[in-house]
XYZ file of C-alpha atoms in Angstrom:
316
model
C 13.444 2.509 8.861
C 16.135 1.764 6.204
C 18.659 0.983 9.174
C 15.736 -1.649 10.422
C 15.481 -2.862 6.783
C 19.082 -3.045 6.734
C 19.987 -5.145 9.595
C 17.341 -7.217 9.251
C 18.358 -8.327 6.074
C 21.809 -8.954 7.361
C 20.592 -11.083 9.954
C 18.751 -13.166 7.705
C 21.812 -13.886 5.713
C 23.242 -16.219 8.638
C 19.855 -18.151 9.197
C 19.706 -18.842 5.528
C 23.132 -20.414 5.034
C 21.990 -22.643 8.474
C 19.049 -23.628 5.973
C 20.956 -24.189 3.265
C 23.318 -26.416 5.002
C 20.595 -28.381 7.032
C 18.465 -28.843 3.937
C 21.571 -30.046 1.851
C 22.565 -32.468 4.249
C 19.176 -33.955 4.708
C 18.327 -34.129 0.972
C 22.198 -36.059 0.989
C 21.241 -38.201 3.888
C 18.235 -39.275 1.998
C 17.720 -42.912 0.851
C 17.853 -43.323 -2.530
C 20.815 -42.359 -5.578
C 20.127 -39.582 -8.225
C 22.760 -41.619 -10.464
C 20.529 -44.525 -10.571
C 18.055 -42.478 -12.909
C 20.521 -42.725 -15.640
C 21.787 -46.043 -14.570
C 20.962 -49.163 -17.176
C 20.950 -52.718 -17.288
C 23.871 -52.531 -19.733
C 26.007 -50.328 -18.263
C 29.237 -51.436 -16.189
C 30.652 -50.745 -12.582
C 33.211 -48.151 -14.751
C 30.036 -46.214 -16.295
C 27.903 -46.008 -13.773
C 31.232 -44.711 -11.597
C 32.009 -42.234 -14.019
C 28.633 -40.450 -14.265
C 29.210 -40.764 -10.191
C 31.873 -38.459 -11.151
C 30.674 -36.174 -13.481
C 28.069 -35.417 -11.416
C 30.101 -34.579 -8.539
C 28.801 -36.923 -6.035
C 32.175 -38.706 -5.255
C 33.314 -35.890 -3.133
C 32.592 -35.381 -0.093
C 29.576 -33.441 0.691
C 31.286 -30.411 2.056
C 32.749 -30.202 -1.234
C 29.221 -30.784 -3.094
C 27.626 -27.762 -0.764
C 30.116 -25.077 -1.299
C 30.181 -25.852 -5.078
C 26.776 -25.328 -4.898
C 26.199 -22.575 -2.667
C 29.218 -20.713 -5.106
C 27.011 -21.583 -8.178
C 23.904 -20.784 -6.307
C 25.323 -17.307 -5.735
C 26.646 -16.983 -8.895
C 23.256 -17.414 -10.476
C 23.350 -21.193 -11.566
C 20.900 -23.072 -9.584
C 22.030 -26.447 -11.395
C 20.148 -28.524 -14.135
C 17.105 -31.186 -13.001
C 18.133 -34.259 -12.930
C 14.965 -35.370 -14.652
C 14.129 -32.590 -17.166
C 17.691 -31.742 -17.991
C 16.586 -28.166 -17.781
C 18.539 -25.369 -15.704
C 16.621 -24.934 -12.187
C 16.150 -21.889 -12.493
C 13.935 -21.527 -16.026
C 11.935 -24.455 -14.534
C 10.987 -22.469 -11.203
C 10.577 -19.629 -13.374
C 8.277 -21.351 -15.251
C 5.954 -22.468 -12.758
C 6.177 -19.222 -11.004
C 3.026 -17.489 -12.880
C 0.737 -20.044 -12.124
C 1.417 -20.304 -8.707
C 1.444 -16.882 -7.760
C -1.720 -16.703 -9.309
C -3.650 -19.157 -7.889
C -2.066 -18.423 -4.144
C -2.435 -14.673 -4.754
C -5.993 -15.419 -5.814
C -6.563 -17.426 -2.620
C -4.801 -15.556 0.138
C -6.577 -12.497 -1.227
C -10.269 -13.815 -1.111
C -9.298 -15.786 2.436
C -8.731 -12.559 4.173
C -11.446 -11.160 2.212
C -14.075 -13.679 3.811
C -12.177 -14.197 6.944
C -11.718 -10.961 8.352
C -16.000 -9.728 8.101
C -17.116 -13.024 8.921
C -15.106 -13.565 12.256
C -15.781 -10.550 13.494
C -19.448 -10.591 13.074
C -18.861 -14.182 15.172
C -17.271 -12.509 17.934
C -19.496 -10.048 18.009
C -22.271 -12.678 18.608
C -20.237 -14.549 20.862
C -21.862 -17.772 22.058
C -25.002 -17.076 19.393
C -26.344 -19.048 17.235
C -24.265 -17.263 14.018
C -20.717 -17.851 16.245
C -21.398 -21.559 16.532
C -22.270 -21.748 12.979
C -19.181 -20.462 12.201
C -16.945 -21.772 14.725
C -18.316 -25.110 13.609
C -17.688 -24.514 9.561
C -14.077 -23.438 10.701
C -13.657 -26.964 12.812
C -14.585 -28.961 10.441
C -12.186 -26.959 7.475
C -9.413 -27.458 9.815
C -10.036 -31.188 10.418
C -11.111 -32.641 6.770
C -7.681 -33.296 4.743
C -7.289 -30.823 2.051
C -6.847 -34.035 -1.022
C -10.157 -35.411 0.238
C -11.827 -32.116 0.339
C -9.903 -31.305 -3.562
C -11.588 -34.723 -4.382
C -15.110 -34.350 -3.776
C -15.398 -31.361 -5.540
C -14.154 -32.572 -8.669
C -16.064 -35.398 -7.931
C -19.120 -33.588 -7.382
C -18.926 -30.509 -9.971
C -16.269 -31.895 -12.589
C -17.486 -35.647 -12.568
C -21.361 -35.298 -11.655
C -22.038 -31.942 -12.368
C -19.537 -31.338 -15.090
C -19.608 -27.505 -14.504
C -15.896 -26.902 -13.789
C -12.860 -28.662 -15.350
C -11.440 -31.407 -12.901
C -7.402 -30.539 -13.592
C -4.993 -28.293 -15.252
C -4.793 -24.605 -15.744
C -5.563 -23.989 -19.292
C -7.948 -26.487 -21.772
C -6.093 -27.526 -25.051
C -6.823 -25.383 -27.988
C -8.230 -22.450 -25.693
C -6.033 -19.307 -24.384
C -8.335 -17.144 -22.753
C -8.262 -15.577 -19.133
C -11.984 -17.427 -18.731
C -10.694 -20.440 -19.290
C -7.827 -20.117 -16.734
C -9.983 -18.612 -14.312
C -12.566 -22.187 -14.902
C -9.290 -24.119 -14.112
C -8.597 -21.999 -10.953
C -12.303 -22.234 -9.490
C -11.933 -25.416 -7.894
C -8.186 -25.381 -6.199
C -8.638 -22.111 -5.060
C -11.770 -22.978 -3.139
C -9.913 -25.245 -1.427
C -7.568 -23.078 -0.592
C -9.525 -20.999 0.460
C -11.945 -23.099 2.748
C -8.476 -24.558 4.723
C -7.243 -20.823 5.109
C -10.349 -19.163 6.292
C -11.209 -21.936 8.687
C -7.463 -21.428 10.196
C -7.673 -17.674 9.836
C -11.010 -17.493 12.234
C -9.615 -19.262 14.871
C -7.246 -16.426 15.209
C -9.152 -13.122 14.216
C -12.361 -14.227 16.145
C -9.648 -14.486 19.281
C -8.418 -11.123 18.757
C -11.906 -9.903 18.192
C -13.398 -10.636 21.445
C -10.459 -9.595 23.228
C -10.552 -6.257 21.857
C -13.841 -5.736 22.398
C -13.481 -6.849 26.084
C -11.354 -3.602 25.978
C -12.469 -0.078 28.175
C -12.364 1.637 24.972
C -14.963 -0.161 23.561
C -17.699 0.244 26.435
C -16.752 3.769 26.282
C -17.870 3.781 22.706
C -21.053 2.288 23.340
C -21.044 4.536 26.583
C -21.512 7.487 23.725
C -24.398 5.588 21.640
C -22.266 3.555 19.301
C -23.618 0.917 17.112
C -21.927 -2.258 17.390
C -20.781 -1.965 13.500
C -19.040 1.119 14.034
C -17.655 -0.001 17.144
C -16.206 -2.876 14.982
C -15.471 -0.904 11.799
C -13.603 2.023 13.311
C -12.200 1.120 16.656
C -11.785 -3.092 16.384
C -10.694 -3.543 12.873
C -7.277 -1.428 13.420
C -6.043 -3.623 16.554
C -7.601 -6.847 15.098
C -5.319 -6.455 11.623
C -2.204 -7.409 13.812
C -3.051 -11.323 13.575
C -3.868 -10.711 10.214
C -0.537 -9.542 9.463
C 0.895 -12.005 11.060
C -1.217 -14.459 9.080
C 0.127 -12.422 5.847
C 3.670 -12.664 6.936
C 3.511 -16.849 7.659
C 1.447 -17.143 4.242
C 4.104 -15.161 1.958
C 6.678 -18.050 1.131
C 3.087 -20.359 -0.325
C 2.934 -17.353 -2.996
C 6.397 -18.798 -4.501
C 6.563 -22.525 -3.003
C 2.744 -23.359 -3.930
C 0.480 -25.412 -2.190
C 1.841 -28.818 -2.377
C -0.934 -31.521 -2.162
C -3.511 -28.888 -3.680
C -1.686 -28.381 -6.677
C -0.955 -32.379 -7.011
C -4.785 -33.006 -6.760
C -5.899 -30.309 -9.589
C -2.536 -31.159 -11.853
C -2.034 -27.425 -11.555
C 1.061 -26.446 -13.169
C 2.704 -24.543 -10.496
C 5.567 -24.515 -8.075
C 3.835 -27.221 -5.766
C 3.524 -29.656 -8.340
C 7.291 -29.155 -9.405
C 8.202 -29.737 -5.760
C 6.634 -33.176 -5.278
C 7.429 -34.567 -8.816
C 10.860 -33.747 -7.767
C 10.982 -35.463 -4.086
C 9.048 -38.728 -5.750
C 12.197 -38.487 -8.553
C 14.976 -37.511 -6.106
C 15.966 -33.991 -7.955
C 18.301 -32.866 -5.595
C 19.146 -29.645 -7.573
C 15.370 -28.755 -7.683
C 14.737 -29.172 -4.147
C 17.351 -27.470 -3.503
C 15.955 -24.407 -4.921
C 12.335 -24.383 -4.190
C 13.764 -24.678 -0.708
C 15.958 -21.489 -1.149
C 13.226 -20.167 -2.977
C 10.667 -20.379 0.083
C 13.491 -19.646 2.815
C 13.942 -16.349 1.194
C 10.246 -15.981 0.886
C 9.671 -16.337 4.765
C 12.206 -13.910 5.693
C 10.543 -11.008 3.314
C 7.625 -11.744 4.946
C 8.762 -11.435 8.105
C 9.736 -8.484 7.369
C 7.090 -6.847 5.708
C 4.786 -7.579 8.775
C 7.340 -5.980 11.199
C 6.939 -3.129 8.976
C 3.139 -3.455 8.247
C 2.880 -3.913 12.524
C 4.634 -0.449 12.967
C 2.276 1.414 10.531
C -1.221 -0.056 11.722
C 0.526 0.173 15.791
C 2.593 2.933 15.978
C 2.797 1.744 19.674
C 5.114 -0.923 18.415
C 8.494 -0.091 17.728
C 10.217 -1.906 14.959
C 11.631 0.748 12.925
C 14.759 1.359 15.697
């Protein structure tokens, strides 16, 4: 297994310099100049040139990425060109609060997801399955800002019961209080995820249990819940690994537009306040950040597929 680890790890070093360069020239190709945030009305040709220069940004970009991906490496991820704050200790920063609400909400999704899509495929074409295959159509449809919006609408504005934005209440630093603040984003979170997460497990469900194995269960006198519980749920975790392995890079890079909605202080927010002011360097490393992310996630479901399916051999 520690060969496997090994070489996949080396192979993901190619694949995330092709990222790096990709992402680098796209953020370069961008419209807009970072040097026209410290740009005034006062300033001449010769000043706004020289911060050009200071900056870097008169060399050519081939230049720009390998100083870059040498400081990157080195361990200095650059300073925001809005905060004036290293990259790094901003990202760092945010990290808590994003891992906690994502945690939070990839947790209860698979929590809710995995019972209640099996019980729809067991009841296949009943009354329960189109329940539920309806509640999961219409998650995946509604936009998550409008869905974000109604609930604060209905229990922050109307109902007043939850706080509407931010992660902690001013004057107030207690767990309860953060865990108010959470309530809201991470039901939408979680609505979205288990309405996508469904769609897939209820698929796997019915297959499996389309299976000989299982009519030879009920053959003996099996109830349909152990059938499920101790023959199904093995073979059906290998979507939900899968889901696990595509979901791992949110825990760092945050949900974007959820996050923006609540004001919740996390890596999501950071990432579109910096695309709206053009902070290449921050970008930059949420971008890294997530890449890196993805490939450890792969990872750990190759190695999560080999321990629930021993008939799959990843560890060669």
């Amino acid at each position: 297994m520690h060969k496997y680890i090994l070489r996949r790890i080396l192979q993901a070093i190619p694949l995330l310099i092709v990222i790096s360069i990709v992402s680098f020239a796209l953020i370069k190709l961008a419209p807009g100049d970072p040097v026209s945030s410290f740009v005034t009305p006062d300033m001449s040709p010769e000043d706004v040139e020289r911060i050009r220069q200071n900056m870097g940004l008169d060399q050519p970009i081939y230049v720009q990425y390998w100083h870059w991906l040498v400081n990157m490496l080195s361990g200095d991820w650059g300073y925001s060109l809005v905060n004036h704050r290293p990259v790094l200790t901003l990202i760092m920063e945010r990290l808590p609060a994003t891992i906690g609400l994502m945690g939070s909400a990839l947790f209860l999704s698979l929590l809710i997801s995995v019972p209640l899509s099996m019980y729809a495929a067991a009841r296949k074409n009943k009354a329960a399955d189109k329940v539920l295959s309806l509640i999961s159509y219409i998650g995946i449809s509604i936009p998550s800002f409008w869905f974000g919006i109604m609930l604060i609408y209905l229990f922050a504005v109307k109902l007043q019961w939850l706080p509407s934005m931010g992660m902690r209440t001013i004057g107030v630093n207690s767990f309860l209080d953060v865990v108010k603040h959470g309530i809201l984003p991470c039901t939408v979170l979680v609505f979205m995820n288990v309405s996508v997460y469904m769609r897939y497990i209820r698929s796997q469900t019915i297959s499996q249990l389309e299976e000989d194995y299982v009519q030879i269960q009920y053959a003996y006198g099996s109830t349909t819940g152990t059938v499920l519980v101790r023959h199904v749920l093995k073979n059906t975790l290998l979507p939900v690994i899968t889901i696990f392995g595509m979901s791992f890079p949110e825990l760092i890079a945050g949900a974007f537009i959820t996050e923006s909605v609540f004001s919740w202080p996390g890596m999501g927010a950071l990432g579109i306040t910096s695309v709206f002011a053009l902070d290449y360097p921050v970008i930059m490393g949420i971008t890294m950040i997530s890449s890196v992310m993805l490939v450890i996630g792969n990872l750990l479901a190759d190695i999560l597929y080999g321990i629930v399916d021993p008939r799959i051999k990843t560890m060669k």
